[in-house]
XYZ file of C-alpha atoms in Angstrom:
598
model
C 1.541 -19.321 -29.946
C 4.765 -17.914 -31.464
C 2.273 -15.232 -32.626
C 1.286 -13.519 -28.560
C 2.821 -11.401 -26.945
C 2.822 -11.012 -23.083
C 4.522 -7.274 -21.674
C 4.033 -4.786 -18.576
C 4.440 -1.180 -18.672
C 6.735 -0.018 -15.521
C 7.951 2.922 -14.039
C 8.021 5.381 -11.536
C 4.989 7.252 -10.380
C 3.274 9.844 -12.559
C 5.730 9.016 -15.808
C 2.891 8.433 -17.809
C 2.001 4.358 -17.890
C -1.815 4.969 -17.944
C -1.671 7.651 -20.448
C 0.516 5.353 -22.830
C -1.405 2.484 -22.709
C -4.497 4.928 -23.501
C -2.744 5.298 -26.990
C -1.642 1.721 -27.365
C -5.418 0.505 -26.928
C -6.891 3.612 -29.457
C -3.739 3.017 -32.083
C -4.848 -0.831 -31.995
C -8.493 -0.660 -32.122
C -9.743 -2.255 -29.108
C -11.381 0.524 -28.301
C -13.903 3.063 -30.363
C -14.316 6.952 -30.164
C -17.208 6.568 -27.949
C -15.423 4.435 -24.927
C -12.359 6.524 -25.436
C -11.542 8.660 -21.913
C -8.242 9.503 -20.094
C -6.704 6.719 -18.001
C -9.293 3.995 -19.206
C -7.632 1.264 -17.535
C -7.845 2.765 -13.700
C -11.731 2.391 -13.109
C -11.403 2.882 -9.482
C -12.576 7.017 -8.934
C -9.948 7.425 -6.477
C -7.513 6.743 -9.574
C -8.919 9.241 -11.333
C -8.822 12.082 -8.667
C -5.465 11.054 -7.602
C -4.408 10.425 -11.344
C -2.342 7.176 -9.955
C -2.913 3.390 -10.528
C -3.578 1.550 -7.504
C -4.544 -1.806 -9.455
C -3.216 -4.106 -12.047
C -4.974 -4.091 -14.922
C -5.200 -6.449 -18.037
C -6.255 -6.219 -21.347
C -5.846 -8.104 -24.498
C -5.082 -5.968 -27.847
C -5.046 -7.637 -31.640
C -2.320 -5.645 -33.977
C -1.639 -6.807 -37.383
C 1.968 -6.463 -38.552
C 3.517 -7.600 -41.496
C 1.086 -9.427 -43.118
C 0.622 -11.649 -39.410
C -2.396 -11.566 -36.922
C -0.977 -10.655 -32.988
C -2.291 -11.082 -29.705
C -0.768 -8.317 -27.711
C -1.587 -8.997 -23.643
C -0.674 -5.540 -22.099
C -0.923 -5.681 -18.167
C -0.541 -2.248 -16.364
C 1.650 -1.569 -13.372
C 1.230 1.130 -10.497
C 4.523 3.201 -9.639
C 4.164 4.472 -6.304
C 6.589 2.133 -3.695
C 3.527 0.759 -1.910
C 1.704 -0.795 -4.623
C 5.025 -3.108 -5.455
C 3.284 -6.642 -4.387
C 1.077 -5.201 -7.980
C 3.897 -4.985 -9.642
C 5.662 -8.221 -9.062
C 2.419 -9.963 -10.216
C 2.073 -8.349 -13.050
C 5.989 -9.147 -14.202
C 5.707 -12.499 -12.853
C 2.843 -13.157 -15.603
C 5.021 -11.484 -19.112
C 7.906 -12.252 -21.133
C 8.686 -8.320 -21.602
C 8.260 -4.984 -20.077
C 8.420 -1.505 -21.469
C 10.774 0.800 -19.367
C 8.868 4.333 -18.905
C 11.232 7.271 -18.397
C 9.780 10.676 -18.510
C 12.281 13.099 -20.335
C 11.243 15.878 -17.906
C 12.715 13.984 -14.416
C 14.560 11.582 -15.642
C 15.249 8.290 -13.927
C 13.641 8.191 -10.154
C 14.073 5.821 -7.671
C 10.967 3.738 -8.148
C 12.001 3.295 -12.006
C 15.467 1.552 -11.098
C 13.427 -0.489 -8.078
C 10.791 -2.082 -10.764
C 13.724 -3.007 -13.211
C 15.621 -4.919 -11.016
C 12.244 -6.491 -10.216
C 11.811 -7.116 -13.882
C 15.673 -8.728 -14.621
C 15.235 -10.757 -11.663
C 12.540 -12.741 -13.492
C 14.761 -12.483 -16.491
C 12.189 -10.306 -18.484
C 13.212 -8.310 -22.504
C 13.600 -4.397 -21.562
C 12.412 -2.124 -24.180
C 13.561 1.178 -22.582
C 11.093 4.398 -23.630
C 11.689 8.445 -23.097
C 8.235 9.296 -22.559
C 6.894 13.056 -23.271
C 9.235 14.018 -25.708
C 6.390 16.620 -26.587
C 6.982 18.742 -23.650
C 9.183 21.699 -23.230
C 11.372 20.852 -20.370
C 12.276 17.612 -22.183
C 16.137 16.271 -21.871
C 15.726 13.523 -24.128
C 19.808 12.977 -24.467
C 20.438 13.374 -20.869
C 17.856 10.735 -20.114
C 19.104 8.375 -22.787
C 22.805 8.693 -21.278
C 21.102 7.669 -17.600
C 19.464 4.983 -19.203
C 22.285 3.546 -21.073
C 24.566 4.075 -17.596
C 21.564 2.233 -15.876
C 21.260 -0.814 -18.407
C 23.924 -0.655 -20.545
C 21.829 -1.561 -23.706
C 22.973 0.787 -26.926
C 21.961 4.288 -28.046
C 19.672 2.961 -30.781
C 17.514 0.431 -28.837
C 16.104 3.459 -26.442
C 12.695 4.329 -27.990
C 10.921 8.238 -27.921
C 7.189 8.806 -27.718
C 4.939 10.584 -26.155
C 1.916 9.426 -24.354
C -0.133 12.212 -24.722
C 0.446 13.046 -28.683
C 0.589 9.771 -29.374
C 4.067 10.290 -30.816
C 6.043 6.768 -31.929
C 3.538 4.842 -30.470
C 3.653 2.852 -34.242
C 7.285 1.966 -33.599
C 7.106 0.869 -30.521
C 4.296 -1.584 -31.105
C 6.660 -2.857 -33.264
C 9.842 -3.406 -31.097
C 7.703 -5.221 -28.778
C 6.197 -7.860 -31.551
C 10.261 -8.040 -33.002
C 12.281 -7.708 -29.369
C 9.836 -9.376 -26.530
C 9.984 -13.555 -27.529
C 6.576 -15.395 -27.217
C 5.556 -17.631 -24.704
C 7.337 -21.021 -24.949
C 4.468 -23.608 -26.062
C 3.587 -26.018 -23.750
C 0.456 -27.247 -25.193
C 1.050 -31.004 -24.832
C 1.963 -30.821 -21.092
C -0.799 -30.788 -18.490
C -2.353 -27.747 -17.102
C -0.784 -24.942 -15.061
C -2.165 -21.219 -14.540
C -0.867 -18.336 -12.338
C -3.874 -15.994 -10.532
C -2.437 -12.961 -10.685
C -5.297 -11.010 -9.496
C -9.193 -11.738 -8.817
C -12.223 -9.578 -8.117
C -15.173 -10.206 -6.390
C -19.035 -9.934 -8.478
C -21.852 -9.864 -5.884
C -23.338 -12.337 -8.983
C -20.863 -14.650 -10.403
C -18.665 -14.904 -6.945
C -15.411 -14.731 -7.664
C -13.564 -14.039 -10.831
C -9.845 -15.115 -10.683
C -7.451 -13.430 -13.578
C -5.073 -15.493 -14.816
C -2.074 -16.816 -16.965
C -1.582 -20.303 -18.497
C 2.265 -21.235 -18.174
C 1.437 -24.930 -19.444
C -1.678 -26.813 -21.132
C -5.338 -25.659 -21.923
C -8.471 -25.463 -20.545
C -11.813 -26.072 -22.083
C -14.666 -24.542 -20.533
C -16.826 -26.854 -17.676
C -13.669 -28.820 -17.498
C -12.506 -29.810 -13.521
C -9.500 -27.742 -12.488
C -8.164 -27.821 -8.886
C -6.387 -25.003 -6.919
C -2.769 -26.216 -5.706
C -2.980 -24.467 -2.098
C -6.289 -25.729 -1.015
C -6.638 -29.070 -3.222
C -10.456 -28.033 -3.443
C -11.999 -29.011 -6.921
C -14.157 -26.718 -9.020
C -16.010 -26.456 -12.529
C -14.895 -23.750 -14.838
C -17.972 -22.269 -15.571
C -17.151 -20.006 -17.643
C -13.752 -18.745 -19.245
C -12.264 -16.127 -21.395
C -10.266 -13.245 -23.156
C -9.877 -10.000 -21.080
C -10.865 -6.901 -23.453
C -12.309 -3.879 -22.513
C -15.504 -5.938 -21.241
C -14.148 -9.940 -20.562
C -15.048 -12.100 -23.822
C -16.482 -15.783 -23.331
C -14.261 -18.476 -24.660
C -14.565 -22.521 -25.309
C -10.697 -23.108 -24.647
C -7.915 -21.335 -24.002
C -4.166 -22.292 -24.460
C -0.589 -22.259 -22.665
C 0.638 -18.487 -22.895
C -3.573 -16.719 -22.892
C -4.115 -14.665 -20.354
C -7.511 -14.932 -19.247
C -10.556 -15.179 -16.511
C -11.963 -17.979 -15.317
C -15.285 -18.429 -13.081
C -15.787 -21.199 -10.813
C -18.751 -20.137 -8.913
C -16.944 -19.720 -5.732
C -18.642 -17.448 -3.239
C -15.657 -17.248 -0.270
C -13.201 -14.567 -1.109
C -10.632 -16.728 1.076
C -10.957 -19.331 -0.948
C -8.732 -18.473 -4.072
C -5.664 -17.071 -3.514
C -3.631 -14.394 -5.366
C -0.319 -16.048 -6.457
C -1.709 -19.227 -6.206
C -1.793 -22.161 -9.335
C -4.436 -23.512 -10.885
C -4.421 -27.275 -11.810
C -6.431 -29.900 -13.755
C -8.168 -31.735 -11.582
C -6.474 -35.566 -13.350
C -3.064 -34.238 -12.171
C -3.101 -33.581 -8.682
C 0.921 -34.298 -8.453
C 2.178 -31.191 -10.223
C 4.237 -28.589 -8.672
C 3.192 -24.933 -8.042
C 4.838 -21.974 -10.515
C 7.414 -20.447 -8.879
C 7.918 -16.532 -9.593
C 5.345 -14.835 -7.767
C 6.899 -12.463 -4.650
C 5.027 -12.864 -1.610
C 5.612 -9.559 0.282
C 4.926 -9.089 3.997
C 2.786 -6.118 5.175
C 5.076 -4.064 7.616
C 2.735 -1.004 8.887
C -0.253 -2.269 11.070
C -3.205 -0.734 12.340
C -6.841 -0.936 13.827
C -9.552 -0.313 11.678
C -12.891 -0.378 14.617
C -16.808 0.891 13.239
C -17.603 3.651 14.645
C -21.095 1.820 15.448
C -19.888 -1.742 17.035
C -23.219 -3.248 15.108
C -21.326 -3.129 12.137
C -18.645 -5.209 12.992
C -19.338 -8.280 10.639
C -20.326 -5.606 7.899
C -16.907 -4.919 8.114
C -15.569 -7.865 8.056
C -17.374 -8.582 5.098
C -16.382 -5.661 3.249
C -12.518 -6.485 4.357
C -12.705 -10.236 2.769
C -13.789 -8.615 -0.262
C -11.434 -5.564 -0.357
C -9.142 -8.693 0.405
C -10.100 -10.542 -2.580
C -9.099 -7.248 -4.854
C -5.985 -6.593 -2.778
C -4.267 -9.740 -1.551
C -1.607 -7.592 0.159
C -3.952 -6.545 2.310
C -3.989 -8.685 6.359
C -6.368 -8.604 8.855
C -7.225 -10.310 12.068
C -10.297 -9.311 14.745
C -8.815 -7.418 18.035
C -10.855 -5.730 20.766
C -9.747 -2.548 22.258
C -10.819 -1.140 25.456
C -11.652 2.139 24.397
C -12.982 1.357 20.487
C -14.684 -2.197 21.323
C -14.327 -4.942 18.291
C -12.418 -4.365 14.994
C -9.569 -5.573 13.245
C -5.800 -5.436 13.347
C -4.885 -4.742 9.560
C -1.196 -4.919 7.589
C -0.711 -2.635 5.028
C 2.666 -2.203 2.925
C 2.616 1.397 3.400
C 1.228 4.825 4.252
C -0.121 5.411 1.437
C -1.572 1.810 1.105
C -3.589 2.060 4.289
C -4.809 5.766 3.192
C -6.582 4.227 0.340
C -7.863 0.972 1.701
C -9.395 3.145 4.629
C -10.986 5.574 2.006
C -12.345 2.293 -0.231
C -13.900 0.968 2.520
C -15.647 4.171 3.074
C -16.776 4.708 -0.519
C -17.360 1.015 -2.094
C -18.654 -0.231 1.163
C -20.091 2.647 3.079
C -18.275 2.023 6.275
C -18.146 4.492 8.897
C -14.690 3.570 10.434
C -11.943 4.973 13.249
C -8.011 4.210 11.998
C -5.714 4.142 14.799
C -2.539 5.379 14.879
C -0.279 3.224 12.158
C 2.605 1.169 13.739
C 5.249 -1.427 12.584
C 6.344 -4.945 13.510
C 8.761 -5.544 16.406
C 10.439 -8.675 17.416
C 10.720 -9.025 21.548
C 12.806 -11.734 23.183
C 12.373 -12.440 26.396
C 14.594 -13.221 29.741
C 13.364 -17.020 30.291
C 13.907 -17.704 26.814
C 16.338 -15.393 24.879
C 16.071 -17.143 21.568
C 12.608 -17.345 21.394
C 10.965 -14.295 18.904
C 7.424 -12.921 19.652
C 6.475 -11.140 16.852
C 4.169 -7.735 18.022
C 1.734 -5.813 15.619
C 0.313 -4.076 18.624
C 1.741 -2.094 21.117
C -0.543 -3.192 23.915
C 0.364 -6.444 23.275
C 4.323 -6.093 24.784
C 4.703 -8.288 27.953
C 5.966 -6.964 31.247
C 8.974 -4.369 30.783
C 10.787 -6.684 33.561
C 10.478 -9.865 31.500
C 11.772 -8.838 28.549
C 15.255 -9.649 27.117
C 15.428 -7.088 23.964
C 13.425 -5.286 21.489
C 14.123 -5.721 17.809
C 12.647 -2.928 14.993
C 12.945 -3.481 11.172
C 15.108 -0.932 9.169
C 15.234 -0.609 5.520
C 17.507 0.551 2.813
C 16.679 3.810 1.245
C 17.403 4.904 -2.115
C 16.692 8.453 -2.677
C 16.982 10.348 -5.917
C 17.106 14.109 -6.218
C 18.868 17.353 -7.359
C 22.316 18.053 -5.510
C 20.377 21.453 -4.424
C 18.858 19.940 -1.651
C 21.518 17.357 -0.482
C 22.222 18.759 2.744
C 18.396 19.286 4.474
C 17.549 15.659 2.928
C 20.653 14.309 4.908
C 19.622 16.685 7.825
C 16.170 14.935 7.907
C 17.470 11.355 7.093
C 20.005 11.785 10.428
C 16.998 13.793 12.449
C 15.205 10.115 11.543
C 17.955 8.336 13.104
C 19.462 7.630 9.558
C 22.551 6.528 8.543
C 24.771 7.970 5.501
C 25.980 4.922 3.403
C 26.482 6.316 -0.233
C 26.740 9.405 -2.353
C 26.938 8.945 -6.294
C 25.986 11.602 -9.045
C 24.226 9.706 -11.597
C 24.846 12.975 -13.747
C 25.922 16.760 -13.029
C 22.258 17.462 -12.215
C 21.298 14.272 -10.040
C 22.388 12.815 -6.970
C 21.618 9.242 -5.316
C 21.636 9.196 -1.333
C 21.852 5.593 0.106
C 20.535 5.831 3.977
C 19.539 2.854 6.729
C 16.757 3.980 8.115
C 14.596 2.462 11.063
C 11.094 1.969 9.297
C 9.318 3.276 12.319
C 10.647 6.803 11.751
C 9.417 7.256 8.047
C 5.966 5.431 8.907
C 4.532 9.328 9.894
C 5.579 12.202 7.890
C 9.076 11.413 6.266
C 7.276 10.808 2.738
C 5.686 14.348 3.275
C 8.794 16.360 4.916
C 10.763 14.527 1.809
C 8.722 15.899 -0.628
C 8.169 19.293 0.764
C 12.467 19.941 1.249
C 13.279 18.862 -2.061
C 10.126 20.954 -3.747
C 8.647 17.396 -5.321
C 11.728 16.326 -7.174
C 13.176 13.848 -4.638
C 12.479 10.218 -5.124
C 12.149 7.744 -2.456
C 12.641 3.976 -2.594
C 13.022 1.399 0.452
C 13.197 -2.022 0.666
C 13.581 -3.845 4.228
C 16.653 -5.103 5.513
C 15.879 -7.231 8.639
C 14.958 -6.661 12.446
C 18.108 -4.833 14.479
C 18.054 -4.197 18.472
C 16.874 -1.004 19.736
C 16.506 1.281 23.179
C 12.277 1.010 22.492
C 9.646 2.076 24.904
C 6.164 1.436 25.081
C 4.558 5.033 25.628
C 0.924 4.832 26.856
C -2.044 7.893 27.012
C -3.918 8.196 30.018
C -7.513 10.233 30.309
C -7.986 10.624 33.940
C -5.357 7.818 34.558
C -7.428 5.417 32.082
C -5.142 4.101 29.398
C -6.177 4.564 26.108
C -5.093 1.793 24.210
C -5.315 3.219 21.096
C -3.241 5.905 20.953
C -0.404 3.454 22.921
C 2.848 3.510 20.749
C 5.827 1.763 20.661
C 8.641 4.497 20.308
C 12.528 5.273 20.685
C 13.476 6.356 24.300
C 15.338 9.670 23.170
C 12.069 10.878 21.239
C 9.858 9.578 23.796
C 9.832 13.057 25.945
C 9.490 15.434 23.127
C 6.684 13.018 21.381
C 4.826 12.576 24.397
C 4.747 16.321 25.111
C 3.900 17.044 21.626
C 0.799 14.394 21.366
C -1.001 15.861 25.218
C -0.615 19.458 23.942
C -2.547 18.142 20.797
C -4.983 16.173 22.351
C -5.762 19.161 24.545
C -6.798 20.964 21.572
C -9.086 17.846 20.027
C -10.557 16.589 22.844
C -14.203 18.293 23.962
C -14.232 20.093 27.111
C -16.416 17.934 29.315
C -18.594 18.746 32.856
C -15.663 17.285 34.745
C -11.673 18.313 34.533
C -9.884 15.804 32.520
C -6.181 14.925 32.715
C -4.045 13.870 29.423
C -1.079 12.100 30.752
C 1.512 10.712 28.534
C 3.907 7.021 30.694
C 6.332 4.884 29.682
C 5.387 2.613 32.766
C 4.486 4.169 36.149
C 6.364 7.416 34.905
C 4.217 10.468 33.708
C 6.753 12.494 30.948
C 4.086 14.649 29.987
C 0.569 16.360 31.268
C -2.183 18.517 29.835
C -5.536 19.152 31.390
C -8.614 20.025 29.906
C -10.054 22.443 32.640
C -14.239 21.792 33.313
C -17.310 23.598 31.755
C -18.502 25.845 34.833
C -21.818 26.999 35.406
C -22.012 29.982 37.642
C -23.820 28.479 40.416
C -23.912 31.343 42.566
C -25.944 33.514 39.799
C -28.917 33.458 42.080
C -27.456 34.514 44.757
C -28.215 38.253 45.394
C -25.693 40.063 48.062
C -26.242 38.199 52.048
C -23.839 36.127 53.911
C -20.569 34.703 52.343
C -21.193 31.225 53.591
C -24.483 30.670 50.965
C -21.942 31.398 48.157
C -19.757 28.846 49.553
C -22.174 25.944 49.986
C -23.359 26.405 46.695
C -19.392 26.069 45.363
C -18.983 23.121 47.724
C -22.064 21.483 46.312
C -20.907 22.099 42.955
C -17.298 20.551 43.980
C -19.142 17.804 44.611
C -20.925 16.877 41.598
C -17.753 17.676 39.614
C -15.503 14.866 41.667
C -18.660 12.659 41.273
C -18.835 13.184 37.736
C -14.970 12.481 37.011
C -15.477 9.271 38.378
C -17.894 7.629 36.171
C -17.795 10.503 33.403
C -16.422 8.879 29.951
C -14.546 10.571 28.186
C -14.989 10.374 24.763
C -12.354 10.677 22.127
C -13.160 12.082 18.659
C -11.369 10.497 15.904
C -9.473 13.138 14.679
C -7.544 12.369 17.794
C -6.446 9.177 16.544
C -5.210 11.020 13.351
C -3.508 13.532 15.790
C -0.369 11.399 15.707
C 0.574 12.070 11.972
C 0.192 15.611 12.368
C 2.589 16.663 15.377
C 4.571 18.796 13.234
C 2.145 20.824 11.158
């Protein structure tokens, strides 16, 4: 026991966490020349082309030091803001983590977010300057942020570089001296943390995780805590490169077990695992359960493949437990589901995994947030709406609540005034202004989460020429002037596209969304009005003129009055037509929303 060691890698996106624990697993052996490849941990290939990590991943490395055999359990951590539910998993399951910095940017918001994660479950920091190789390095500027950020000593930051493999020796060896070992709880009876689980179309489901107390022998009976349903353990193990059968495993492993279960919603991410003789323990406390706060409708494009899909969700479910779903029917997509995502970004990549590891052909609609509504009979009473369709009558209602958040954003005092410009454009407001150092700035803004759901992340990144850093976390539900804005083809709602939204911006968004529309939607054998209402009022109209066909080709020179009948036939048809023409709406459409300001 007093010989493992349990520690996470965290920092902020693109500092260089897969690339360093590339060289911890070459410099300890666990992997040979001929497995060796850049990021080896992220086997997803959207990792790869996006060069982020969108999963945890864990892996078990043997270092000798001193004479002494160690176990060395290195779990990886994404960085970007969306993937945090990872990252408290990850830190819930380890003793230590290693701080990443990169010496070229310094500290960014998401590194300071995942420390206080990290202290809050009272974890050894082992701050590292990463790419000390490179040119633009400031590895003394970063140390003083560092040692203004955790106020740990000069000598206890560490310098390597991930991609020279520079001081990766010494740092294997602060974390065998600095992180402690689990605390042995052999004698006691059994308790495990899943921290993450994946579904095999041939063994069911395999659960990852860590023992906290006891140890568990293979085809023993272990129970899970949330459902109380009992199971063999099959099979368990060690979690190399490829997982490793074992005959027991003890209090501080981190491991896989298989039980043979087949339902993805039957073991739970977070959950504990028990032994079946002692059903009276408590769960393990220390897991964050984080609450999806962007929602929105993920149909088939072919309603046949609706329980394909919600197949392939359980299972994307299993692999992501952050992901939510329930079925909804809208009028103009038929049956899908109603998804929660923690972020933009989050629901960009679930949407392009189902496409490539399930081969579903899918319409997203337009991503919204949570509101809270309160209505006039009962003014205490909270409904809680994912959908904007779902709002009651305008008359009933009492108030309308929208979440706001607290952002952090790092950058270079450069850009200070057109990130505050855009913060207050977003219905920000200003509460702090520190210099971390001559060269960097930290903004502190309460923002209503509804305004950055769109394009903030991009606009951010685009003012401040990639160097600003954003961070959020939410602060609770405050009252707002909200409307529910509906899109009407030929005075059809479109359910869809609906959208909660504040009254000021309602005009200029409505506008904005018809005059795109216009330019997405087909032109069709009838004339087809866009129309954007908050209620019976139309703020905003486009219409998409009819295909003609010159009717009156054929007729060569005689009386007027031919010419006319023909057009009045024509006239007709046309009014005909609009009434039981559909219009259909392409899917771009539905995308439309995110792109009003390109």
């Amino acid at each position: 026991m007093k010989n493992i060691r349990n520690f996470c890698i965290i920092a902020h996106i693109d500092h260089g966490k897969s690339t360093l624990a590339d060289r911890l697993l070459e410099h300890t052996n666990t992997i040979t020349d001929r497995e060796r490849q850049d990021q080896l941990l992220d086997d997803m290939d959207l990792e790869r082309e996006r060069g982020i990590t969108i999963k945890s991943h864990a892996i078990q490395m043997d270092y000798f030091f001193e004479g002494q055999p160690y176990i060395l359990n290195l779990i990886d951590t994404p960085g970007h803001v969306d993937f945090s539910y990872e990252v408290s998993r990850s830190i819930a399951s380890c003793e230590g983590a290693l701080l990443l910095v990169d010496a070229t940017q310094g500290i960014q918001a998401q590194t300071i977010s995942n420390l206080y994660l990290a202290m809050d479950n009272d974890l050894e920091i082992i701050p590292v300057v990463n790419k000390v190789d490179m040119e633009g390095a400031m590895i003394e500027e970063v140390k003083d942020q560092i040692i203004d950020l955790l106020g740990c000593a000069h000598e206890d930051i560490l310098e390597a570089s991930g991609k020279t493999g520079i001081g990766i020796e010494n740092l294997l060896h602060h974390i065998i001296r600095r992180i402690p070992a689990p605390k042995s709880h052999d004698d006691q009876p059994f308790r495990a943390m899943i921290f993450d689980s994946v579904f095999n179309p041939f063994r069911g489901v395999i659960a990852y995780f860590r023992i906290f107390d006891g140890q568990i022998k293979k085809g023993q009976k272990i129970k899970l805590f949330s459902t109380q349903k009992e199971y063999n353990a099959d099979e368990i193990g060690i979690l190399k490169l490829k997982p490793l059968e074992k005959q027991e495993l003890k209090s501080g492993d981190v491991g896989y077990i298989i039980t043979g279960v087949k339902q993805a919603k039957e073991i739970k991410v977070g959950d504990t695992i028990i032994a079946s003789e002692n059903p009276s323990l408590e769960p393990l406390k220390g897991f964050e359960d984080v609450k999806p706060m962007v929602f929105a409708g993920i149909y088939p494009i072919d309603s046949d493949d609706y329980e394909d899909l919600r197949d392939s969700l359980e299972k994307l479910h299993l692999n992501d437990a952050s992901l939510v779903f329930e079925p909804e029917t809208s009028i103009a997509l038929g049956f899908g589901f109603r998804c929660g995502f923690l972020g933009l970004l989050h629901l960009e990549i679930i949407s392009e995994r189902l496409e490539r590891e399930f081969d579903q052909s899918i319409i997203v609609t337009v991503p919204q947030v949570s509101y809270h509504c309160y209505l006039n009979k009962d003014p205490n009473k909270k409904l809680e709406l994912h959908n904007p369709s779902d709002l009651p009558d305008i008359t009933t209602i009492n108030r309308l609540e929208e979440p706001w958040i607290k952002a952090q954003i790092i950058t270079k005092p450069d850009y200070i005034g057109t990130l505050i410009g855009l913060c207050m454009e977003k219905r920000g407001i200003l509460l702090n202004q520190v210099y971390l150092t001559t060269s960097r700035v930290e903004l502190t803004f309460e923002l209503p989460l509804a305004e950055i759901v769109f394009d903030f992340y991009d606009k951010l990144k685009s003012i401040s020429k990639g160097y600003a850093s954003f961070d959020y976390h939410i602060i609770g539900y405050r009252q707002g002037d909200l409307v529910k804005m509906d899109i009407k083809l030929n005075a059809e709602n479109v359910d869809a596209l609906s959208a909660m939204i504040h009254r000021d911006k309602a005009y200029e968004f409505g506008r904005k969304l018809c005059e795109k529309l216009k330019e997405l939607i087909p032109k069709q054998q009838f004339v087809i009005a866009i129309q954007a209402a908050i209620g019976m009022k139309i703020i905003a109209r486009e219409t998409i003129s009819a295909m003609r066909k010159d009717v009156t080709a054929k007729c060569y020179g005689g009386d007027i009055s031919r010419k006319r009948k023909l057009l009045e036939k024509q006239k007709k048809g046309k009014k005909k037509m609009r009434q039981f023409g559909k219009v259909e709406v392409p899917q771009e459409a539905f995308l439309a929303v995110l792109k009003l300001n390109d």
